[in-house]
XYZ file of C-alpha atoms in Angstrom:
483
model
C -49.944 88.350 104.464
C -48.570 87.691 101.106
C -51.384 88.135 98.269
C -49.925 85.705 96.050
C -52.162 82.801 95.321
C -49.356 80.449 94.782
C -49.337 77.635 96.932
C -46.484 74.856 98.430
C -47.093 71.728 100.266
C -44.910 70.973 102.982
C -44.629 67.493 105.192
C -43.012 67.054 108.752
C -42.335 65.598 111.508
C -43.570 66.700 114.762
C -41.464 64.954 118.193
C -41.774 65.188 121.735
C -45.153 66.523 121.592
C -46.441 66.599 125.366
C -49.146 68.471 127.760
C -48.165 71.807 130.084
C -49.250 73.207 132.096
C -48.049 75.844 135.019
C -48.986 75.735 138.643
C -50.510 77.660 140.151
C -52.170 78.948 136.857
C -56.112 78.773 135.545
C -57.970 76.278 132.987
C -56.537 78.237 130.398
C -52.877 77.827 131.074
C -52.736 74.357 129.572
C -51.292 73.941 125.689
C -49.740 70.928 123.665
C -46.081 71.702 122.979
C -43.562 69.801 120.757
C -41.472 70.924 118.065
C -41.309 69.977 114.289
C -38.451 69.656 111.423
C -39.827 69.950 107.968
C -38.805 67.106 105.474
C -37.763 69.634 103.021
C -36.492 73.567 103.831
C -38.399 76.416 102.768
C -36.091 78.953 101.264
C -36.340 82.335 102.864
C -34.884 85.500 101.799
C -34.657 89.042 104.261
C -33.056 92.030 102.453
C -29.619 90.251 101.426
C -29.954 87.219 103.407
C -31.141 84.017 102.772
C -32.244 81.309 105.184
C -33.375 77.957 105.175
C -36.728 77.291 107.247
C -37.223 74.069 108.510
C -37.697 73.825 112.049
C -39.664 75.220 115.232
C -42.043 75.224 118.450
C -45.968 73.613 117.917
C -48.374 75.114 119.980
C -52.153 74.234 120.454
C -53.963 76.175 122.980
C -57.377 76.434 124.140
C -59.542 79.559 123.037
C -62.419 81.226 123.457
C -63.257 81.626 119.602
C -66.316 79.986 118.693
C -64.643 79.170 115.233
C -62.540 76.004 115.752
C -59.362 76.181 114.346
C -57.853 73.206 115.018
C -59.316 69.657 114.584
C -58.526 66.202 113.372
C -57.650 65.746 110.794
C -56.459 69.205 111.319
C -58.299 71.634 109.156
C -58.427 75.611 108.794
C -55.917 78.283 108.667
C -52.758 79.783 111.115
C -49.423 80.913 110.302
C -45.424 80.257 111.493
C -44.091 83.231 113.159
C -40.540 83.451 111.712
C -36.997 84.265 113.861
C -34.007 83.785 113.319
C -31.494 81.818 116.112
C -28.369 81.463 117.439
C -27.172 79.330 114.975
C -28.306 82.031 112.141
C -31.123 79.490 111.149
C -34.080 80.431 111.014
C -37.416 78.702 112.927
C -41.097 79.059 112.887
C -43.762 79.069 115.840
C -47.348 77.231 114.771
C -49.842 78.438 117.276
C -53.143 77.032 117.003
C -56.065 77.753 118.893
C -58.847 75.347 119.774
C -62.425 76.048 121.305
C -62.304 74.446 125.168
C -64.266 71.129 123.934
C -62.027 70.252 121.050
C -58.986 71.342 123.127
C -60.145 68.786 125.923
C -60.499 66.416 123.467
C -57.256 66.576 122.332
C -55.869 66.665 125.808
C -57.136 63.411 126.338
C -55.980 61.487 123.647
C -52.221 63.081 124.625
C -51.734 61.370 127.982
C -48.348 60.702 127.108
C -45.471 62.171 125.304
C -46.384 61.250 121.198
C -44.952 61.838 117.955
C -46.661 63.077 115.166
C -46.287 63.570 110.668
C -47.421 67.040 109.858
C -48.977 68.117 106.625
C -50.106 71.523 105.254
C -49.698 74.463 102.415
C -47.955 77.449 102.747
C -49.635 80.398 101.170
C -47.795 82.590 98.762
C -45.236 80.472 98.916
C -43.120 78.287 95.566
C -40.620 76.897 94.714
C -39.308 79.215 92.293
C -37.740 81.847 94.469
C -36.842 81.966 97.793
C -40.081 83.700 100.115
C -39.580 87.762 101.210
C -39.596 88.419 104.711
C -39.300 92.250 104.224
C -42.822 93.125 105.058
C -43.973 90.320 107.139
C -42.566 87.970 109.820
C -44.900 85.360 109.031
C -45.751 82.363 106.783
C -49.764 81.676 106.321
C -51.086 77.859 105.965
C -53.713 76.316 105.686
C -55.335 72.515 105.520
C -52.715 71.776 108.189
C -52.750 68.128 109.307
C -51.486 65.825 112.198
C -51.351 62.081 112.512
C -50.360 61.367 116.076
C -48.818 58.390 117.652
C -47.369 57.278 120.725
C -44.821 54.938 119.490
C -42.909 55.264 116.319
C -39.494 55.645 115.106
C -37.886 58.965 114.201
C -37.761 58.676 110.017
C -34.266 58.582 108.572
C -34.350 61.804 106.281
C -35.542 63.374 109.804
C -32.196 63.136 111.872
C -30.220 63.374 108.231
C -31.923 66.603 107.870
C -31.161 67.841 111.504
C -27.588 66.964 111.111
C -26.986 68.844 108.104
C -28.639 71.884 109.582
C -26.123 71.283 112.514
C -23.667 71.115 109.329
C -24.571 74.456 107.739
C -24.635 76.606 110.644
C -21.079 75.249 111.879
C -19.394 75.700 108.209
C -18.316 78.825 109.419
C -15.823 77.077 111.787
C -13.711 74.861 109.189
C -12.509 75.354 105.297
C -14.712 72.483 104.669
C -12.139 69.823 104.009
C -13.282 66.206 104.262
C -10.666 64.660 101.678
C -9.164 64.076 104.665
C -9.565 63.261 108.789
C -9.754 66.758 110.239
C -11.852 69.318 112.040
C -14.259 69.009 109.162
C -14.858 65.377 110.297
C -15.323 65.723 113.710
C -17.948 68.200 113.001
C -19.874 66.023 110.458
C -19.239 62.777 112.995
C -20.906 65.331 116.055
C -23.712 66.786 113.940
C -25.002 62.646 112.455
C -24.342 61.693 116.273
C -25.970 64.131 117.865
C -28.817 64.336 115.646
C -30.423 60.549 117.127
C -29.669 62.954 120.724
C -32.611 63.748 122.536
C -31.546 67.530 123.369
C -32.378 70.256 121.363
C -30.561 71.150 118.192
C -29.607 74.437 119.644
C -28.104 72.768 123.294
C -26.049 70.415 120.408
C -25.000 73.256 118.652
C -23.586 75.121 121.761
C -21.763 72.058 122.720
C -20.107 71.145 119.405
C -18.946 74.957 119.666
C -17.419 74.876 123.036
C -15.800 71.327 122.146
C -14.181 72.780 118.814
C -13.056 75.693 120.860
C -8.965 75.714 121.179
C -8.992 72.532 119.659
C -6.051 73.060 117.063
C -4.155 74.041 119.774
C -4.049 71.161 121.837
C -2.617 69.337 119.000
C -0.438 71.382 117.374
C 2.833 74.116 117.988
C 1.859 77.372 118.998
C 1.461 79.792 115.577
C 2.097 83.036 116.684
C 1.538 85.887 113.609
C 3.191 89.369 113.883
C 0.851 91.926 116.000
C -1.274 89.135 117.608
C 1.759 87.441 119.565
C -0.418 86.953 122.618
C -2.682 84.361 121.059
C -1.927 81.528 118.719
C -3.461 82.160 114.904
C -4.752 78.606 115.433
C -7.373 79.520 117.989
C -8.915 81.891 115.172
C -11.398 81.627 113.030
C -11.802 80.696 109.577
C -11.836 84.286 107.990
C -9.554 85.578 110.968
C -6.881 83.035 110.021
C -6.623 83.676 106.171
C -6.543 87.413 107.373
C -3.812 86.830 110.061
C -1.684 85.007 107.125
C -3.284 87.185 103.953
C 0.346 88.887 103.520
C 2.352 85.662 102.831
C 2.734 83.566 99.351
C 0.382 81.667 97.880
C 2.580 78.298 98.921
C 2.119 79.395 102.628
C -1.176 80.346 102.397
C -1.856 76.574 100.921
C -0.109 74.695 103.557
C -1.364 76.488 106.917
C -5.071 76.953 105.277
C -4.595 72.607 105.261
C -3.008 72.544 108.417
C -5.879 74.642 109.889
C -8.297 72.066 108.821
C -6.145 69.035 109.930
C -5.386 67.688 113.976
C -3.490 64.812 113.928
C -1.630 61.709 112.400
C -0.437 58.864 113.777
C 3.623 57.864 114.369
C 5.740 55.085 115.091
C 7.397 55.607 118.545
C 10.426 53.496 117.151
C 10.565 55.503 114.378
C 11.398 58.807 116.362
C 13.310 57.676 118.695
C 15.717 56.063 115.616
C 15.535 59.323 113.589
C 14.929 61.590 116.054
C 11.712 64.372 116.272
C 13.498 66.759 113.934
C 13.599 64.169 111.184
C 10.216 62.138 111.823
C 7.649 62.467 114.850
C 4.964 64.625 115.693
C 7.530 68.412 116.166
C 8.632 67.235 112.121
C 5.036 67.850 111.413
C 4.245 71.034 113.736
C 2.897 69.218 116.254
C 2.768 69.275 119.615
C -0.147 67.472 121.934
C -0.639 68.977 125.280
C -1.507 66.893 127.626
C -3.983 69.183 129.695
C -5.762 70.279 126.309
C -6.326 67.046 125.306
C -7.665 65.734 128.768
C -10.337 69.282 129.037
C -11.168 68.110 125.312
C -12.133 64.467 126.031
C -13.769 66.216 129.277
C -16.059 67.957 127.560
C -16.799 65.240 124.522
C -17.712 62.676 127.187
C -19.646 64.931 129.396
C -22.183 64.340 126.159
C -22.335 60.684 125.759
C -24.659 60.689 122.766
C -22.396 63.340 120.737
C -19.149 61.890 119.793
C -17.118 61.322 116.804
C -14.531 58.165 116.412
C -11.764 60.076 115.065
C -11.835 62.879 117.509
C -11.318 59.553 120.027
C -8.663 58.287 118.478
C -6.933 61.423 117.850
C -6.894 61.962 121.927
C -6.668 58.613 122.183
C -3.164 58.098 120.314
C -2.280 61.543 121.239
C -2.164 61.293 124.659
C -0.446 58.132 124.537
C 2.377 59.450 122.224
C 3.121 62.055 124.390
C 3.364 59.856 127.502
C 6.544 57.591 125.483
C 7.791 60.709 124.133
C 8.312 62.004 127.302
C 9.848 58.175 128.835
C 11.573 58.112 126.052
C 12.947 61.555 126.173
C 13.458 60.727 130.139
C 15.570 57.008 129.779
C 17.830 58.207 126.739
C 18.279 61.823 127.987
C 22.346 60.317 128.737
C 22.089 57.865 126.486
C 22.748 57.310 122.579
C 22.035 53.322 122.484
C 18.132 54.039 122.006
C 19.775 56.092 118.798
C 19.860 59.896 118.086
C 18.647 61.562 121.470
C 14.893 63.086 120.785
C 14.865 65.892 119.769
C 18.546 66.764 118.691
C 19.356 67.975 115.467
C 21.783 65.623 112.609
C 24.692 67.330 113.811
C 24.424 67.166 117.318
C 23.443 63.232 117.050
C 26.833 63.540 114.629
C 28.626 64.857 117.377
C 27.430 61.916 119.890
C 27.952 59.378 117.225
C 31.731 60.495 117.510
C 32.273 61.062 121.102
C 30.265 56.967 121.090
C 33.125 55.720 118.470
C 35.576 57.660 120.553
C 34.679 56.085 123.966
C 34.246 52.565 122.483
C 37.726 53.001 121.063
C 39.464 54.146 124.310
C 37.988 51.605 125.760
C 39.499 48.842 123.337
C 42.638 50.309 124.223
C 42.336 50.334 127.875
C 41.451 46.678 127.637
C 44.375 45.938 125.707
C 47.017 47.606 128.187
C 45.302 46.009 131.224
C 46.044 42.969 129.428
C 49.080 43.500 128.770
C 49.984 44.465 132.656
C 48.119 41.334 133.570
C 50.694 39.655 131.536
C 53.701 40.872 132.904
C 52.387 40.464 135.966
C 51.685 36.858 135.873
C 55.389 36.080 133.784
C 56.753 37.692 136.550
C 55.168 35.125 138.790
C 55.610 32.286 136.547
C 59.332 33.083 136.640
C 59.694 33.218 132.724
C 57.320 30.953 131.871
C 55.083 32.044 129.126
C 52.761 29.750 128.827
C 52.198 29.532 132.833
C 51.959 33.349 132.120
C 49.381 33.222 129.629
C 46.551 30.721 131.705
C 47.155 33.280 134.849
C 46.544 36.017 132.218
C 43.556 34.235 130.689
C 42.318 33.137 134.035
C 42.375 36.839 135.535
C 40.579 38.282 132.279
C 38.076 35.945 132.121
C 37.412 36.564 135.967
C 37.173 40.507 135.629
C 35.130 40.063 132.451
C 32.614 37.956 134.837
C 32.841 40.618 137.368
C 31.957 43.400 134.941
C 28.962 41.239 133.939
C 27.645 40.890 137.375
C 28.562 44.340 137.998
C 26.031 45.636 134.631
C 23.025 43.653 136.553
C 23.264 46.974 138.572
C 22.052 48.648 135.559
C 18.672 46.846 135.207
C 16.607 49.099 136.012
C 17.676 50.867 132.860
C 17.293 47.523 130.555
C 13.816 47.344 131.840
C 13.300 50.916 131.677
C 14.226 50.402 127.548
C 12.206 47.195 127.636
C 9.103 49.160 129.140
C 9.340 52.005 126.404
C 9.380 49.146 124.033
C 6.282 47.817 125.037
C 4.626 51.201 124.834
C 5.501 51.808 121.578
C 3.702 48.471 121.017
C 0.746 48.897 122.521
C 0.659 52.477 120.547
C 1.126 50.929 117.208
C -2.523 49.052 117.745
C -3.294 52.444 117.112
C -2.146 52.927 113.795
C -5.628 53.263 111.941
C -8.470 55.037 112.941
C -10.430 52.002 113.188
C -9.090 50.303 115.914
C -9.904 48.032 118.314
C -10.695 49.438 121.759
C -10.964 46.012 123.593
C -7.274 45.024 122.340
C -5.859 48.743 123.183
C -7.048 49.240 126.534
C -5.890 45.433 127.231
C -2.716 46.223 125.998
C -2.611 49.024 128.119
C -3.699 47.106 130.753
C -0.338 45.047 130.313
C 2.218 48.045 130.001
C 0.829 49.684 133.146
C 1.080 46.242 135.009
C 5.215 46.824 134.308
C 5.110 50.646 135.313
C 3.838 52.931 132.500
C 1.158 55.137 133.444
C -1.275 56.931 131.297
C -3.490 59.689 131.420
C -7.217 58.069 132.698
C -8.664 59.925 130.464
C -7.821 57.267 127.795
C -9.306 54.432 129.568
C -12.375 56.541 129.829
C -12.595 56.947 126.092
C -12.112 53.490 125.326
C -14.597 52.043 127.953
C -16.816 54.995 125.866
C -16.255 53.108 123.235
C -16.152 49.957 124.110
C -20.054 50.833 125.541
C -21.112 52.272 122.260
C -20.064 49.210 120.713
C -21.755 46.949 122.977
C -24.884 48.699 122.491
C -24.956 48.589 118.403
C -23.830 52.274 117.845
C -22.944 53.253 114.625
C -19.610 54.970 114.286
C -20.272 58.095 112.455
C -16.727 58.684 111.056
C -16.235 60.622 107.384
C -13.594 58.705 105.548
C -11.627 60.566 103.148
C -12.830 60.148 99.430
């Protein structure tokens, strides 16, 4: 114990506290569980490393001590046995005993799962410097103190607090950016969201880490650093990533250590298609959404319904739909320069098709005019001399092939509508052109374009009708806008 006579008052908030009990087992198998979050951390220090305590298990068990330890209002002295978790935070243990009468007592009074403040004093403890672990594992308090209730609301600063724990112990797995929408957002949007979750902070934790996992490179072009060619430097992490680039310039180092921390923008479908993907378009930017990354990422953010972040939804959202009329578009103007320069070429190959176009057009001017001609001598040959006799069987012949050629282009229809479609789903894209969007008039949209033939991945119905639900029910998004 620490012989220091200092003291420190701590408050908290105890949740899910609940009887258990294991079968077969005896009278003295029973306890009161729950687990607690402290309204402010207790700093913590082992050899070179500091921790923040704030959270743990509550246990009150029944004991054959004639000295009560336990009763209400909670008096008399324990301690919090101290570990440290997965997450690198580390959480206490309060085990209290109680003599079998007071124990029963308080067994009672639990008959269903309650809520409760907690009060007490660490020992030893201030809040000048942070508290040595070195020689002990423990924290001792005393006057500890519960007011329990069956029904009450979790207190704000309680799931603020458990998100920025969530906060801290992922900080590792961004640069920390939020000037800007990025991975630094989605992890504050996931930690405030999941923090109002009923699982544990630890389950939330493991989640948000296998959601974040290979999520750069779903979105963007494979980065692929000298001596680690069979992995992209995107799926690395923070400290692994500056290391991977450590032996480029300072400009370099700048950009990619942004890009890192960035996923995705939006872009006008009309705008690519005019200008082409090397000029403008998601390749001008190093991206590149893959369809099948994207779809196992919304897998696994839905598979959690009460841990989600708005702009990691939109980000799939208009992701997965650019790709889809990238990939038309690519597929209708693949022999064709009308739509403008063909995605994906370069200014001197859409240079090149600009001339052969002007070319054609011209040969074809000229071909028109020698058919007329022909169709002229033709008919003065007919008319015996007579010009203008010659000239209405000219003009009447035209005018007749011209029709034909018309009637002939309805055969090409399916192309017109296959432009017309693309058109449309560049529309219905463009509703997402801020993050804020709104899901009822995108998925009807949608609804629309697929009606003509377009087809997108389900996966982006399912995050709109996710949504659209969260709406419904009076969630409140969670998003970080930039500053």
């Amino acid at each position: 114990m620490n012989s220091s006579k200092s003291e420190l008052d701590f408050s908290g908030w105890c949740r899910g506290i609940h009887r258990q009990w294991s079968l077969p087992g005896d009278h003295n198998s029973r306890q009161i569980v729950g687990d607690f979050i402290l309204q402010k951390p207790v700093e913590l220090r082992r050899g070179d490393t500091k921790y923040r305590f704030r959270r743990g298990m509550v246990s009150i068990r029944p004991s054959d001590s004639g000295k009560s330890r336990l009763w209400f209002p909670v008096h008399g002295v324990s301690a919090f046995e101290i570990d440290v978790d997965e997450m690198g935070m580390a959480v206490g243990q309060l085990i209290v005993a109680l003599p079998h009468e007071e124990f029963g007592s308080v067994w009672g009074q639990l008959s269903r799962t309650a809520v409760a403040n907690l009060y007490g004093i660490f020992l030893g403890s201030s809040d000048a410097e942070p508290i040595n672990l070195n020689d002990s594992a423990s924290l001792d308090v005393v006057n500890v103190r519960w007011n329990f209730s069956e029904k009450s609301s979790t207190p704000d600063w309680c799931n603020e607090a458990i998100a920025s724990d969530l906060r801290d112990a992922l900080s590792m797995r961004h640069f920390g950016d939020y000037s800007r929408y990025g991975v630094a957002s989605i992890v504050a949007d996931l930690c405030k969201s999941s923090s109002t979750a009923v699982a544990d902070e630890s389950e939330s934790y493991a989640a948000i880490i296998d959601l974040l996992a290979g999520i750069r490179s779903a979105f963007r072009e494979p980065l692929l650093i000298f001596g680690n060619n069979w992995k992209s430097a995107w799926d690395l992490a923070p400290a692994e990533f500056l290391k991977s680039i450590s032996d480029r310039d300072e400009d370099y180092i700048n950009e990619y250590r942004q890009k890192y921390d960035s996923l995705w923008q939006h872009f006008n479908v009309q705008w690519v298609m005019s200008r082409g993907e090397s000029k403008y378009g998601a390749l001008a930017e190093g991206l590149q959404p893959k369809v099948g990354a994207l779809e196992n990422i919304a897998a696994k953010l839905l598979a959690s319904p009460h841990v989600y972040s708005s702009y990691l939804e939109w980000a799939l959202i208009d992701a997965l739909i650019y790709a889809e009329c990238i990939a038309f578009a690519q597929q209708i103007s693949s022999n064709r320069t009308e739509l403008g320069t063909l995605i994906g070429t370069s200014q001197a190959s859409g240079w090149k098709e600009f001339v052969k176009l002007t070319l054609r057009r011209v040969g074809e001017v000229i071909l028109e005019v020698l058919i007329v001609g022909v169709t002229f001598g033709a008919a003065l040959a007919l008319s015996k001399g007579v010009e203008h006799t010659a000239w209405v069987i000219t003009t009447g012949v035209t005018v007749a092939r011209w029709i034909r050629t018309v009637l002939l282009s309805q055969k090409q229809a399916p192309e017109t509508l296959a432009t017309e479609l693309l058109q449309k789903m560049a529309g219905a894209h463009e509703l997402l052109k801020t993050t804020d969007f709104n899901a009822r008039a995108v998925r009807q949209a949608l609804y629309v374009v697929s009606a003509d033939g377009a087809a997108f991945s389900p996966w982006v119905y399912h995050l709109l009708d996710a949504r659209i639900r969260r709406d419904e029910s009076g969630a409140v998004s969670h998003t970080i806008r930039p500053g």
